[in-house]
C-alpha positions as protocol buffer text, in pm:
chain_id: "A"
residue {
  index: 1
  type: MET
  ca { x: 9527 y: 7858 z: 10047 }
}
residue {
  index: 2
  type: LEU
  ca { x: 9292 y: 8045 z: 9818 }
}
residue {
  index: 3
  type: ILE
  ca { x: 8952 y: 7920 z: 9703 }
}
residue {
  index: 4
  type: LEU
  ca { x: 8823 y: 8071 z: 9378 }
}
residue {
  index: 5
  type: PRO
  ca { x: 8508 y: 8004 z: 9173 }
}
residue {
  index: 6
  type: ALA
  ca { x: 8524 y: 7689 z: 8961 }
}
residue {
  index: 7
  type: HIS
  ca { x: 8714 y: 7745 z: 8634 }
}
residue {
  index: 8
  type: PHE
  ca { x: 8804 y: 8103 z: 8730 }
}
residue {
  index: 9
  type: PRO
  ca { x: 9066 y: 8226 z: 8477 }
}
residue {
  index: 10
  type: ALA
  ca { x: 9308 y: 8342 z: 8750 }
}
residue {
  index: 11
  type: THR
  ca { x: 9330 y: 7992 z: 8898 }
}
residue {
  index: 12
  type: SER
  ca { x: 9558 y: 7836 z: 8634 }
}
residue {
  index: 13
  type: ILE
  ca { x: 9787 y: 8140 z: 8635 }
}
residue {
  index: 14
  type: LEU
  ca { x: 9827 y: 8137 z: 9012 }
}
residue {
  index: 15
  type: ARG
  ca { x: 9889 y: 7764 z: 9017 }
}
residue {
  index: 16
  type: SER
  ca { x: 10161 y: 7803 z: 8755 }
}
residue {
  index: 17
  type: GLU
  ca { x: 10324 y: 8056 z: 8990 }
}
residue {
  index: 18
  type: GLY
  ca { x: 10322 y: 7805 z: 9275 }
}
residue {
  index: 19
  type: TRP
  ca { x: 10023 y: 7927 z: 9476 }
}
residue {
  index: 20
  type: GLN
  ca { x: 9784 y: 7677 z: 9634 }
}
residue {
  index: 21
  type: VAL
  ca { x: 9445 y: 7744 z: 9477 }
}
residue {
  index: 22
  type: LEU
  ca { x: 9133 y: 7532 z: 9502 }
}
residue {
  index: 23
  type: ASP
  ca { x: 8846 y: 7526 z: 9255 }
}
residue {
  index: 24
  type: GLY
  ca { x: 8502 y: 7601 z: 9392 }
}
residue {
  index: 25
  type: GLU
  ca { x: 8415 y: 7427 z: 9718 }
}
residue {
  index: 26
  type: SER
  ca { x: 8588 y: 7454 z: 10055 }
}
residue {
  index: 27
  type: PRO
  ca { x: 8754 y: 7141 z: 10199 }
}
residue {
  index: 28
  type: ALA
  ca { x: 8544 y: 6954 z: 10452 }
}
residue {
  index: 29
  type: GLY
  ca { x: 8592 y: 7077 z: 10808 }
}
residue {
  index: 30
  type: LEU
  ca { x: 8772 y: 7395 z: 10704 }
}
residue {
  index: 31
  type: ARG
  ca { x: 8617 y: 7737 z: 10764 }
}
residue {
  index: 32
  type: PRO
  ca { x: 8786 y: 7983 z: 10527 }
}
residue {
  index: 33
  type: LEU
  ca { x: 8774 y: 8359 z: 10559 }
}
residue {
  index: 34
  type: ARG
  ca { x: 8489 y: 8473 z: 10336 }
}
residue {
  index: 35
  type: ILE
  ca { x: 8584 y: 8778 z: 10128 }
}
residue {
  index: 36
  type: LEU
  ca { x: 8344 y: 8958 z: 9894 }
}
residue {
  index: 37
  type: PHE
  ca { x: 8502 y: 9126 z: 9593 }
}
residue {
  index: 38
  type: LEU
  ca { x: 8322 y: 9416 z: 9423 }
}
residue {
  index: 39
  type: ASN
  ca { x: 8528 y: 9468 z: 9108 }
}
residue {
  index: 40
  type: LEU
  ca { x: 8453 y: 9807 z: 8949 }
}
residue {
  index: 41
  type: MET
  ca { x: 8766 y: 9823 z: 8736 }
}
residue {
  index: 42
  type: PRO
  ca { x: 8728 y: 9805 z: 8356 }
}
residue {
  index: 43
  type: GLN
  ca { x: 8980 y: 9525 z: 8297 }
}
residue {
  index: 44
  type: LYS
  ca { x: 8807 y: 9277 z: 8526 }
}
residue {
  index: 45
  type: GLN
  ca { x: 9040 y: 8983 z: 8475 }
}
residue {
  index: 46
  type: VAL
  ca { x: 9353 y: 9192 z: 8540 }
}
residue {
  index: 47
  type: THR
  ca { x: 9210 y: 9314 z: 8871 }
}
residue {
  index: 48
  type: GLU
  ca { x: 9089 y: 8965 z: 8961 }
}
residue {
  index: 49
  type: LEU
  ca { x: 9444 y: 8838 z: 8929 }
}
residue {
  index: 50
  type: ASP
  ca { x: 9591 y: 9132 z: 9123 }
}
residue {
  index: 51
  type: ILE
  ca { x: 9354 y: 9084 z: 9416 }
}
residue {
  index: 52
  type: ALA
  ca { x: 9386 y: 8705 z: 9413 }
}
residue {
  index: 53
  type: ARG
  ca { x: 9766 y: 8731 z: 9429 }
}
residue {
  index: 54
  type: ALA
  ca { x: 9745 y: 8980 z: 9715 }
}
residue {
  index: 55
  type: LEU
  ca { x: 9529 y: 8739 z: 9916 }
}
residue {
  index: 56
  type: ALA
  ca { x: 9719 y: 8422 z: 9824 }
}
residue {
  index: 57
  type: PHE
  ca { x: 10032 y: 8527 z: 10015 }
}
residue {
  index: 58
  type: SER
  ca { x: 9858 y: 8493 z: 10352 }
}
residue {
  index: 59
  type: GLU
  ca { x: 9877 y: 8175 z: 10557 }
}
residue {
  index: 60
  type: HIS
  ca { x: 9498 y: 8185 z: 10599 }
}
residue {
  index: 61
  type: CYS
  ca { x: 9251 y: 7992 z: 10392 }
}
residue {
  index: 62
  type: VAL
  ca { x: 9054 y: 8253 z: 10197 }
}
residue {
  index: 63
  type: ARG
  ca { x: 8747 y: 8210 z: 9978 }
}
residue {
  index: 64
  type: LEU
  ca { x: 8683 y: 8490 z: 9730 }
}
residue {
  index: 65
  type: TYR
  ca { x: 8329 y: 8573 z: 9616 }
}
residue {
  index: 66
  type: PRO
  ca { x: 8319 y: 8801 z: 9307 }
}
residue {
  index: 67
  type: MET
  ca { x: 8020 y: 9034 z: 9330 }
}
residue {
  index: 68
  type: LYS
  ca { x: 7861 y: 9271 z: 9080 }
}
residue {
  index: 69
  type: ILE
  ca { x: 7603 y: 9547 z: 9084 }
}
residue {
  index: 70
  type: SER
  ca { x: 7289 y: 9428 z: 8911 }
}
residue {
  index: 71
  type: GLY
  ca { x: 7176 y: 9584 z: 8585 }
}
residue {
  index: 72
  type: GLN
  ca { x: 7519 y: 9705 z: 8471 }
}
residue {
  index: 73
  type: THR
  ca { x: 7669 y: 9667 z: 8125 }
}
residue {
  index: 74
  type: TYR
  ca { x: 8038 y: 9609 z: 8053 }
}
residue {
  index: 75
  type: LYS
  ca { x: 8243 y: 9751 z: 7766 }
}
residue {
  index: 76
  type: THR
  ca { x: 8572 y: 9569 z: 7822 }
}
residue {
  index: 77
  type: THR
  ca { x: 8469 y: 9238 z: 7981 }
}
residue {
  index: 78
  type: PRO
  ca { x: 8255 y: 8973 z: 7807 }
}
residue {
  index: 79
  type: ILE
  ca { x: 7910 y: 8948 z: 7963 }
}
residue {
  index: 80
  type: GLU
  ca { x: 7957 y: 8568 z: 7972 }
}
residue {
  index: 81
  type: HIS
  ca { x: 8248 y: 8615 z: 8211 }
}
residue {
  index: 82
  type: MET
  ca { x: 8039 y: 8831 z: 8444 }
}
residue {
  index: 83
  type: ARG
  ca { x: 7743 y: 8591 z: 8437 }
}
residue {
  index: 84
  type: THR
  ca { x: 7963 y: 8287 z: 8499 }
}
residue {
  index: 85
  type: PHE
  ca { x: 8183 y: 8412 z: 8781 }
}
residue {
  index: 86
  type: TYR
  ca { x: 8004 y: 8709 z: 8943 }
}
residue {
  index: 87
  type: SER
  ca { x: 7681 y: 8717 z: 9142 }
}
residue {
  index: 88
  type: ASP
  ca { x: 7460 y: 9019 z: 9207 }
}
residue {
  index: 89
  type: PHE
  ca { x: 7479 y: 9186 z: 9548 }
}
residue {
  index: 90
  type: GLU
  ca { x: 7126 y: 9069 z: 9626 }
}
residue {
  index: 91
  type: VAL
  ca { x: 7248 y: 8707 z: 9629 }
}
residue {
  index: 92
  type: PHE
  ca { x: 7486 y: 8786 z: 9916 }
}
residue {
  index: 93
  type: GLU
  ca { x: 7272 y: 9042 z: 10098 }
}
residue {
  index: 94
  type: PRO
  ca { x: 7118 y: 8803 z: 10356 }
}
residue {
  index: 95
  type: GLU
  ca { x: 7459 y: 8674 z: 10465 }
}
residue {
  index: 96
  type: ASN
  ca { x: 7753 y: 8796 z: 10675 }
}
residue {
  index: 97
  type: PHE
  ca { x: 8113 y: 8807 z: 10553 }
}
residue {
  index: 98
  type: ASP
  ca { x: 8457 y: 8852 z: 10703 }
}
residue {
  index: 99
  type: GLY
  ca { x: 8576 y: 9105 z: 10446 }
}
residue {
  index: 100
  type: LEU
  ca { x: 8473 y: 9311 z: 10147 }
}
residue {
  index: 101
  type: ILE
  ca { x: 8704 y: 9465 z: 9886 }
}
residue {
  index: 102
  type: ILE
  ca { x: 8570 y: 9756 z: 9679 }
}
residue {
  index: 103
  type: THR
  ca { x: 8803 y: 9850 z: 9394 }
}
residue {
  index: 104
  type: GLY
  ca { x: 8859 y: 10175 z: 9213 }
}
residue {
  index: 105
  type: ALA
  ca { x: 8670 y: 10275 z: 8898 }
}
residue {
  index: 106
  type: PRO
  ca { x: 8750 y: 10502 z: 8600 }
}
residue {
  index: 107
  type: VAL
  ca { x: 8484 y: 10760 z: 8693 }
}
residue {
  index: 108
  type: GLU
  ca { x: 8694 y: 11020 z: 8876 }
}
residue {
  index: 109
  type: HIS
  ca { x: 8578 y: 11296 z: 8639 }
}
residue {
  index: 110
  type: LEU
  ca { x: 8217 y: 11256 z: 8753 }
}
residue {
  index: 111
  type: PRO
  ca { x: 8059 y: 11388 z: 9072 }
}
residue {
  index: 112
  type: PHE
  ca { x: 7980 y: 11088 z: 9287 }
}
residue {
  index: 113
  type: GLU
  ca { x: 7605 y: 11134 z: 9250 }
}
residue {
  index: 114
  type: GLU
  ca { x: 7634 y: 11120 z: 8869 }
}
residue {
  index: 115
  type: VAL
  ca { x: 7793 y: 10774 z: 8864 }
}
residue {
  index: 116
  type: ARG
  ca { x: 7523 y: 10551 z: 8719 }
}
residue {
  index: 117
  type: TYR
  ca { x: 7542 y: 10293 z: 9000 }
}
residue {
  index: 118
  type: TRP
  ca { x: 7598 y: 10540 z: 9285 }
}
residue {
  index: 119
  type: LEU
  ca { x: 7275 y: 10466 z: 9476 }
}
residue {
  index: 120
  type: GLN
  ca { x: 7337 y: 10091 z: 9451 }
}
residue {
  index: 121
  type: LEU
  ca { x: 7693 y: 10135 z: 9571 }
}
residue {
  index: 122
  type: CYS
  ca { x: 7574 y: 10343 z: 9867 }
}
residue {
  index: 123
  type: ARG
  ca { x: 7336 y: 10064 z: 9959 }
}
residue {
  index: 124
  type: ILE
  ca { x: 7625 y: 9815 z: 9955 }
}
residue {
  index: 125
  type: MET
  ca { x: 7848 y: 10043 z: 10163 }
}
residue {
  index: 126
  type: ASP
  ca { x: 7571 y: 10090 z: 10423 }
}
residue {
  index: 127
  type: TRP
  ca { x: 7498 y: 9717 z: 10428 }
}
residue {
  index: 128
  type: ALA
  ca { x: 7866 y: 9639 z: 10487 }
}
residue {
  index: 129
  type: ARG
  ca { x: 7866 y: 9825 z: 10819 }
}
residue {
  index: 130
  type: SER
  ca { x: 7640 y: 9560 z: 10972 }
}
residue {
  index: 131
  type: HIS
  ca { x: 7726 y: 9251 z: 10764 }
}
residue {
  index: 132
  type: VAL
  ca { x: 8104 y: 9268 z: 10708 }
}
residue {
  index: 133
  type: ARG
  ca { x: 8380 y: 9270 z: 10968 }
}
residue {
  index: 134
  type: SER
  ca { x: 8606 y: 9498 z: 10765 }
}
residue {
  index: 135
  type: THR
  ca { x: 8579 y: 9663 z: 10423 }
}
residue {
  index: 136
  type: LEU
  ca { x: 8886 y: 9753 z: 10218 }
}
residue {
  index: 137
  type: TYR
  ca { x: 8819 y: 10051 z: 9989 }
}
residue {
  index: 138
  type: ILE
  ca { x: 9073 y: 10107 z: 9708 }
}
residue {
  index: 139
  type: CYS
  ca { x: 9154 y: 10427 z: 9509 }
}
residue {
  index: 140
  type: TRP
  ca { x: 8825 y: 10573 z: 9373 }
}
residue {
  index: 141
  type: GLY
  ca { x: 8648 y: 10321 z: 9594 }
}
residue {
  index: 142
  type: ALA
  ca { x: 8826 y: 10479 z: 9893 }
}
residue {
  index: 143
  type: GLN
  ca { x: 8720 y: 10827 z: 9785 }
}
residue {
  index: 144
  type: ALA
  ca { x: 8362 y: 10706 z: 9737 }
}
residue {
  index: 145
  type: GLY
  ca { x: 8357 y: 10550 z: 10084 }
}
residue {
  index: 146
  type: LEU
  ca { x: 8508 y: 10857 z: 10249 }
}
residue {
  index: 147
  type: TYR
  ca { x: 8252 y: 11079 z: 10079 }
}
residue {
  index: 148
  type: HIS
  ca { x: 7952 y: 10859 z: 10156 }
}
residue {
  index: 149
  type: HIS
  ca { x: 8037 y: 10774 z: 10518 }
}
residue {
  index: 150
  type: TYR
  ca { x: 8215 y: 11093 z: 10627 }
}
residue {
  index: 151
  type: GLY
  ca { x: 8126 y: 11364 z: 10375 }
}
residue {
  index: 152
  type: ILE
  ca { x: 8488 y: 11405 z: 10262 }
}
residue {
  index: 153
  type: PRO
  ca { x: 8501 y: 11554 z: 9909 }
}
residue {
  index: 154
  type: LYS
  ca { x: 8749 y: 11479 z: 9632 }
}
residue {
  index: 155
  type: TYR
  ca { x: 8943 y: 11746 z: 9446 }
}
residue {
  index: 156
  type: ALA
  ca { x: 9075 y: 11745 z: 9090 }
}
residue {
  index: 157
  type: LEU
  ca { x: 9454 y: 11749 z: 9061 }
}
residue {
  index: 158
  type: PRO
  ca { x: 9635 y: 11978 z: 8814 }
}
residue {
  index: 159
  type: GLU
  ca { x: 9811 y: 11668 z: 8678 }
}
residue {
  index: 160
  type: LYS
  ca { x: 9779 y: 11295 z: 8736 }
}
residue {
  index: 161
  type: CYS
  ca { x: 9926 y: 11151 z: 9054 }
}
residue {
  index: 162
  type: PHE
  ca { x: 10113 y: 10870 z: 8885 }
}
residue {
  index: 163
  type: GLY
  ca { x: 10396 y: 10663 z: 9023 }
}
residue {
  index: 164
  type: ILE
  ca { x: 10534 y: 10499 z: 9337 }
}
residue {
  index: 165
  type: PHE
  ca { x: 10528 y: 10721 z: 9645 }
}
residue {
  index: 166
  type: ARG
  ca { x: 10677 y: 10681 z: 9991 }
}
residue {
  index: 167
  type: GLN
  ca { x: 10415 y: 10660 z: 10267 }
}
residue {
  index: 168
  type: HIS
  ca { x: 10493 y: 10745 z: 10629 }
}
residue {
  index: 169
  type: VAL
  ca { x: 10323 y: 10525 z: 10890 }
}
residue {
  index: 170
  type: LEU
  ca { x: 10168 y: 10761 z: 11145 }
}
residue {
  index: 171
  type: TYR
  ca { x: 10058 y: 10497 z: 11399 }
}
residue {
  index: 172
  type: ARG
  ca { x: 10334 y: 10240 z: 11436 }
}
residue {
  index: 173
  type: GLY
  ca { x: 10138 y: 10020 z: 11679 }
}
residue {
  index: 174
  type: LEU
  ca { x: 9860 y: 9933 z: 11435 }
}
residue {
  index: 175
  type: SER
  ca { x: 9843 y: 9564 z: 11349 }
}
residue {
  index: 176
  type: LEU
  ca { x: 9767 y: 9668 z: 10992 }
}
residue {
  index: 177
  type: PHE
  ca { x: 10136 y: 9766 z: 10961 }
}
residue {
  index: 178
  type: GLN
  ca { x: 10280 y: 9471 z: 11155 }
}
residue {
  index: 179
  type: GLY
  ca { x: 10624 y: 9381 z: 11021 }
}
residue {
  index: 180
  type: MET
  ca { x: 10632 y: 9678 z: 10781 }
}
residue {
  index: 181
  type: GLU
  ca { x: 10892 y: 9953 z: 10780 }
}
residue {
  index: 182
  type: PRO
  ca { x: 10807 y: 10301 z: 10920 }
}
residue {
  index: 183
  type: GLU
  ca { x: 10796 y: 10407 z: 10555 }
}
residue {
  index: 184
  type: PHE
  ca { x: 10659 y: 10195 z: 10271 }
}
residue {
  index: 185
  type: LEU
  ca { x: 10608 y: 10242 z: 9900 }
}
residue {
  index: 186
  type: MET
  ca { x: 10270 y: 10242 z: 9725 }
}
residue {
  index: 187
  type: PRO
  ca { x: 10159 y: 10283 z: 9363 }
}
residue {
  index: 188
  type: ASN
  ca { x: 9919 y: 10568 z: 9282 }
}
residue {
  index: 189
  type: SER
  ca { x: 9729 y: 10633 z: 8961 }
}
residue {
  index: 190
  type: ARG
  ca { x: 9460 y: 10899 z: 8999 }
}
residue {
  index: 191
  type: HIS
  ca { x: 9343 y: 11242 z: 8888 }
}
residue {
  index: 192
  type: THR
  ca { x: 9182 y: 11341 z: 9219 }
}
residue {
  index: 193
  type: GLU
  ca { x: 9272 y: 11359 z: 9587 }
}
residue {
  index: 194
  type: VAL
  ca { x: 9124 y: 11387 z: 9935 }
}
residue {
  index: 195
  type: ARG
  ca { x: 9266 y: 11639 z: 10180 }
}
residue {
  index: 196
  type: ARG
  ca { x: 9359 y: 11623 z: 10547 }
}
residue {
  index: 197
  type: GLN
  ca { x: 9164 y: 11941 z: 10626 }
}
residue {
  index: 198
  type: ASP
  ca { x: 8833 y: 11766 z: 10550 }
}
residue {
  index: 199
  type: PHE
  ca { x: 8883 y: 11471 z: 10786 }
}
residue {
  index: 200
  type: PRO
  ca { x: 8678 y: 11464 z: 11109 }
}
residue {
  index: 201
  type: THR
  ca { x: 8855 y: 11563 z: 11429 }
}
residue {
  index: 202
  type: ASN
  ca { x: 8650 y: 11348 z: 11665 }
}
residue {
  index: 203
  type: GLY
  ca { x: 8865 y: 11037 z: 11626 }
}
residue {
  index: 204
  type: SER
  ca { x: 8607 y: 10838 z: 11431 }
}
residue {
  index: 205
  type: LEU
  ca { x: 8840 y: 10829 z: 11132 }
}
residue {
  index: 206
  type: CYS
  ca { x: 9220 y: 10849 z: 11136 }
}
residue {
  index: 207
  type: ILE
  ca { x: 9480 y: 10906 z: 10869 }
}
residue {
  index: 208
  type: VAL
  ca { x: 9728 y: 10625 z: 10937 }
}
residue {
  index: 209
  type: ALA
  ca { x: 9971 y: 10668 z: 10645 }
}
residue {
  index: 210
  type: GLU
  ca { x: 10060 y: 10979 z: 10448 }
}
residue {
  index: 211
  type: SER
  ca { x: 10306 y: 11093 z: 10181 }
}
residue {
  index: 212
  type: GLU
  ca { x: 10480 y: 11426 z: 10135 }
}
residue {
  index: 213
  type: GLU
  ca { x: 10442 y: 11384 z: 9759 }
}
residue {
  index: 214
  type: SER
  ca { x: 10107 y: 11210 z: 9711 }
}
residue {
  index: 215
  type: GLY
  ca { x: 9915 y: 11318 z: 10021 }
}
residue {
  index: 216
  type: ILE
  ca { x: 9676 y: 11091 z: 10212 }
}
residue {
  index: 217
  type: GLY
  ca { x: 9777 y: 10726 z: 10174 }
}
residue {
  index: 218
  type: VAL
  ca { x: 9567 y: 10514 z: 10411 }
}
residue {
  index: 219
  type: ALA
  ca { x: 9286 y: 10603 z: 10651 }
}
residue {
  index: 220
  type: MET
  ca { x: 9098 y: 10381 z: 10891 }
}
residue {
  index: 221
  type: SER
  ca { x: 8790 y: 10400 z: 11107 }
}
residue {
  index: 222
  type: ARG
  ca { x: 8843 y: 10370 z: 11481 }
}
residue {
  index: 223
  type: ASP
  ca { x: 8728 y: 10006 z: 11496 }
}
residue {
  index: 224
  type: GLY
  ca { x: 8900 y: 9894 z: 11176 }
}
residue {
  index: 225
  type: ARG
  ca { x: 8567 y: 9819 z: 11010 }
}
residue {
  index: 226
  type: GLU
  ca { x: 8658 y: 10051 z: 10721 }
}
residue {
  index: 227
  type: ILE
  ca { x: 9005 y: 10086 z: 10567 }
}
residue {
  index: 228
  type: PHE
  ca { x: 9060 y: 10334 z: 10285 }
}
residue {
  index: 229
  type: ILE
  ca { x: 9364 y: 10289 z: 10057 }
}
residue {
  index: 230
  type: VAL
  ca { x: 9397 y: 10588 z: 9824 }
}
residue {
  index: 231
  type: GLY
  ca { x: 9657 y: 10405 z: 9614 }
}
residue {
  index: 232
  type: HIS
  ca { x: 9698 y: 10055 z: 9471 }
}
residue {
  index: 233
  type: LEU
  ca { x: 9906 y: 9822 z: 9685 }
}
residue {
  index: 234
  type: GLU
  ca { x: 9758 y: 9531 z: 9488 }
}
residue {
  index: 235
  type: TYR
  ca { x: 9916 y: 9643 z: 9160 }
}
residue {
  index: 236
  type: GLU
  ca { x: 10154 y: 9402 z: 8990 }
}
residue {
  index: 237
  type: PRO
  ca { x: 10489 y: 9519 z: 8845 }
}
residue {
  index: 238
  type: GLN
  ca { x: 10373 y: 9600 z: 8491 }
}
residue {
  index: 239
  type: THR
  ca { x: 10039 y: 9765 z: 8572 }
}
residue {
  index: 240
  type: LEU
  ca { x: 10158 y: 10128 z: 8572 }
}
residue {
  index: 241
  type: HIS
  ca { x: 10370 y: 10060 z: 8263 }
}
residue {
  index: 242
  type: ASN
  ca { x: 10065 y: 9924 z: 8082 }
}
residue {
  index: 243
  type: GLU
  ca { x: 9864 y: 10231 z: 8182 }
}
residue {
  index: 244
  type: TYR
  ca { x: 10143 y: 10461 z: 8066 }
}
residue {
  index: 245
  type: THR
  ca { x: 10182 y: 10297 z: 7724 }
}
residue {
  index: 246
  type: ARG
  ca { x: 9803 y: 10283 z: 7681 }
}
residue {
  index: 247
  type: ASP
  ca { x: 9774 y: 10657 z: 7737 }
}
residue {
  index: 248
  type: LEU
  ca { x: 10065 y: 10728 z: 7503 }
}
residue {
  index: 249
  type: LYS
  ca { x: 9892 y: 10529 z: 7228 }
}
residue {
  index: 250
  type: LYS
  ca { x: 9579 y: 10738 z: 7285 }
}
residue {
  index: 251
  type: GLY
  ca { x: 9785 y: 11051 z: 7228 }
}
residue {
  index: 252
  type: LEU
  ca { x: 9729 y: 11177 z: 7582 }
}
residue {
  index: 253
  type: SER
  ca { x: 9974 y: 11417 z: 7742 }
}
residue {
  index: 254
  type: ILE
  ca { x: 10125 y: 11209 z: 8023 }
}
residue {
  index: 255
  type: LEU
  ca { x: 10463 y: 11188 z: 8194 }
}
residue {
  index: 256
  type: PRO
  ca { x: 10620 y: 10853 z: 8291 }
}
residue {
  index: 257
  type: PRO
  ca { x: 10520 y: 10730 z: 8637 }
}
residue {
  index: 258
  type: LEU
  ca { x: 10753 y: 10872 z: 8903 }
}
residue {
  index: 259
  type: HIS
  ca { x: 10995 y: 10655 z: 9104 }
}
residue {
  index: 260
  type: TYR
  ca { x: 10879 y: 10350 z: 8908 }
}
residue {
  index: 261
  type: TYR
  ca { x: 11133 y: 10269 z: 8638 }
}
residue {
  index: 262
  type: ARG
  ca { x: 11491 y: 10194 z: 8728 }
}
residue {
  index: 263
  type: LYS
  ca { x: 11688 y: 10520 z: 8706 }
}
residue {
  index: 264
  type: GLU
  ca { x: 11356 y: 10684 z: 8603 }
}
residue {
  index: 265
  type: CYS
  ca { x: 11406 y: 10541 z: 8255 }
}
residue {
  index: 266
  type: PRO
  ca { x: 11135 y: 10323 z: 8093 }
}
residue {
  index: 267
  type: GLU
  ca { x: 11400 y: 10135 z: 7895 }
}
residue {
  index: 268
  type: GLN
  ca { x: 11559 y: 10019 z: 8222 }
}
residue {
  index: 269
  type: GLY
  ca { x: 11251 y: 9823 z: 8332 }
}
residue {
  index: 270
  type: VAL
  ca { x: 11040 y: 9828 z: 8648 }
}
residue {
  index: 271
  type: ASP
  ca { x: 11160 y: 9819 z: 9007 }
}
residue {
  index: 272
  type: PHE
  ca { x: 10896 y: 9615 z: 9199 }
}
residue {
  index: 273
  type: SER
  ca { x: 10979 y: 9815 z: 9511 }
}
residue {
  index: 274
  type: TRP
  ca { x: 10640 y: 9782 z: 9686 }
}
residue {
  index: 275
  type: LYS
  ca { x: 10612 y: 9401 z: 9670 }
}
residue {
  index: 276
  type: LYS
  ca { x: 10702 y: 9320 z: 10032 }
}
residue {
  index: 277
  type: SER
  ca { x: 10487 y: 9597 z: 10179 }
}
residue {
  index: 278
  type: ALA
  ca { x: 10186 y: 9498 z: 9970 }
}
residue {
  index: 279
  type: ARG
  ca { x: 10202 y: 9135 z: 10074 }
}
residue {
  index: 280
  type: LEU
  ca { x: 10244 y: 9224 z: 10442 }
}
residue {
  index: 281
  type: PHE
  ca { x: 9957 y: 9474 z: 10431 }
}
residue {
  index: 282
  type: TYR
  ca { x: 9706 y: 9227 z: 10289 }
}
residue {
  index: 283
  type: SER
  ca { x: 9831 y: 8949 z: 10515 }
}
residue {
  index: 284
  type: ASN
  ca { x: 9788 y: 9176 z: 10819 }
}
residue {
  index: 285
  type: TRP
  ca { x: 9435 y: 9264 z: 10709 }
}
residue {
  index: 286
  type: LEU
  ca { x: 9346 y: 8896 z: 10687 }
}
residue {
  index: 287
  type: ASP
  ca { x: 9503 y: 8842 z: 11030 }
}
residue {
  index: 288
  type: MET
  ca { x: 9269 y: 9108 z: 11166 }
}
residue {
  index: 289
  type: LEU
  ca { x: 8971 y: 8935 z: 11009 }
}
residue {
  index: 290
  type: SER
  ca { x: 9073 y: 8600 z: 11155 }
}
residue {
  index: 291
  type: GLY
  ca { x: 9103 y: 8745 z: 11506 }
}
residue {
  index: 292
  type: HIS
  ca { x: 9479 y: 8681 z: 11523 }
}
residue {
  index: 293
  type: GLN
  ca { x: 9536 y: 9055 z: 11554 }
}
residue {
  index: 294
  type: THR
  ca { x: 9338 y: 9344 z: 11691 }
}
residue {
  index: 295
  type: VAL
  ca { x: 9328 y: 9694 z: 11545 }
}
């Protein structure tokens, strides 16, 4: 069961797909997992739906709280949408939460310190260490968290890492990978990377999934309080296709996403090869938050 803000656009879509979604308030006597959602992606409603679907698969009751950084402007999302469904971080700051999801953002070309909301984001990431049981950092969000908490830099890639890449699970006993195969597939769409050589060697942070093609896949702090996903397990089937066609229309030099289309041919359609792994991953994370599993 998923609880979303009243009249949230994703609600009707998820219900039409058969998911159990409630509007607004939690049922009496039920204590849902409370998940904050800091959405830094430009197409807010697309990412809202992606994340909501990822959480809806779990057997747990989950309440999602969309959060924004105060004082920001939005080019691709109506301000009315942000005012209606998102609350500033300061509203949530006095409280504790089970989980926090920090998405990617299209600011890879900038040094972290030049991102206009960097200081506010750092404040949120520091706050999360004492007020959130576990934070899930995604794509640029993962790179930002690794840099802020551990000093791990990002490096520009000669060409975009774009496609579906096989990840090798390095610690099979982790509950985060419960029920998953020793290798799983994950979408990537990024122009930068983090490198193994920069990770601490004292055990405070571990690389737990890695790819021969795309590099670091997932890292996790020793206590599971911070999980860094360098890719996009939450992506729906058409997301990479939409990004590819968007860039083609802009006249950008871009190759089709690797290992994504059937027979590597866009005309053959998309192979949703990461669906099972994505659902299990998010379900396992929610199990950890509920106390059903340990790290």
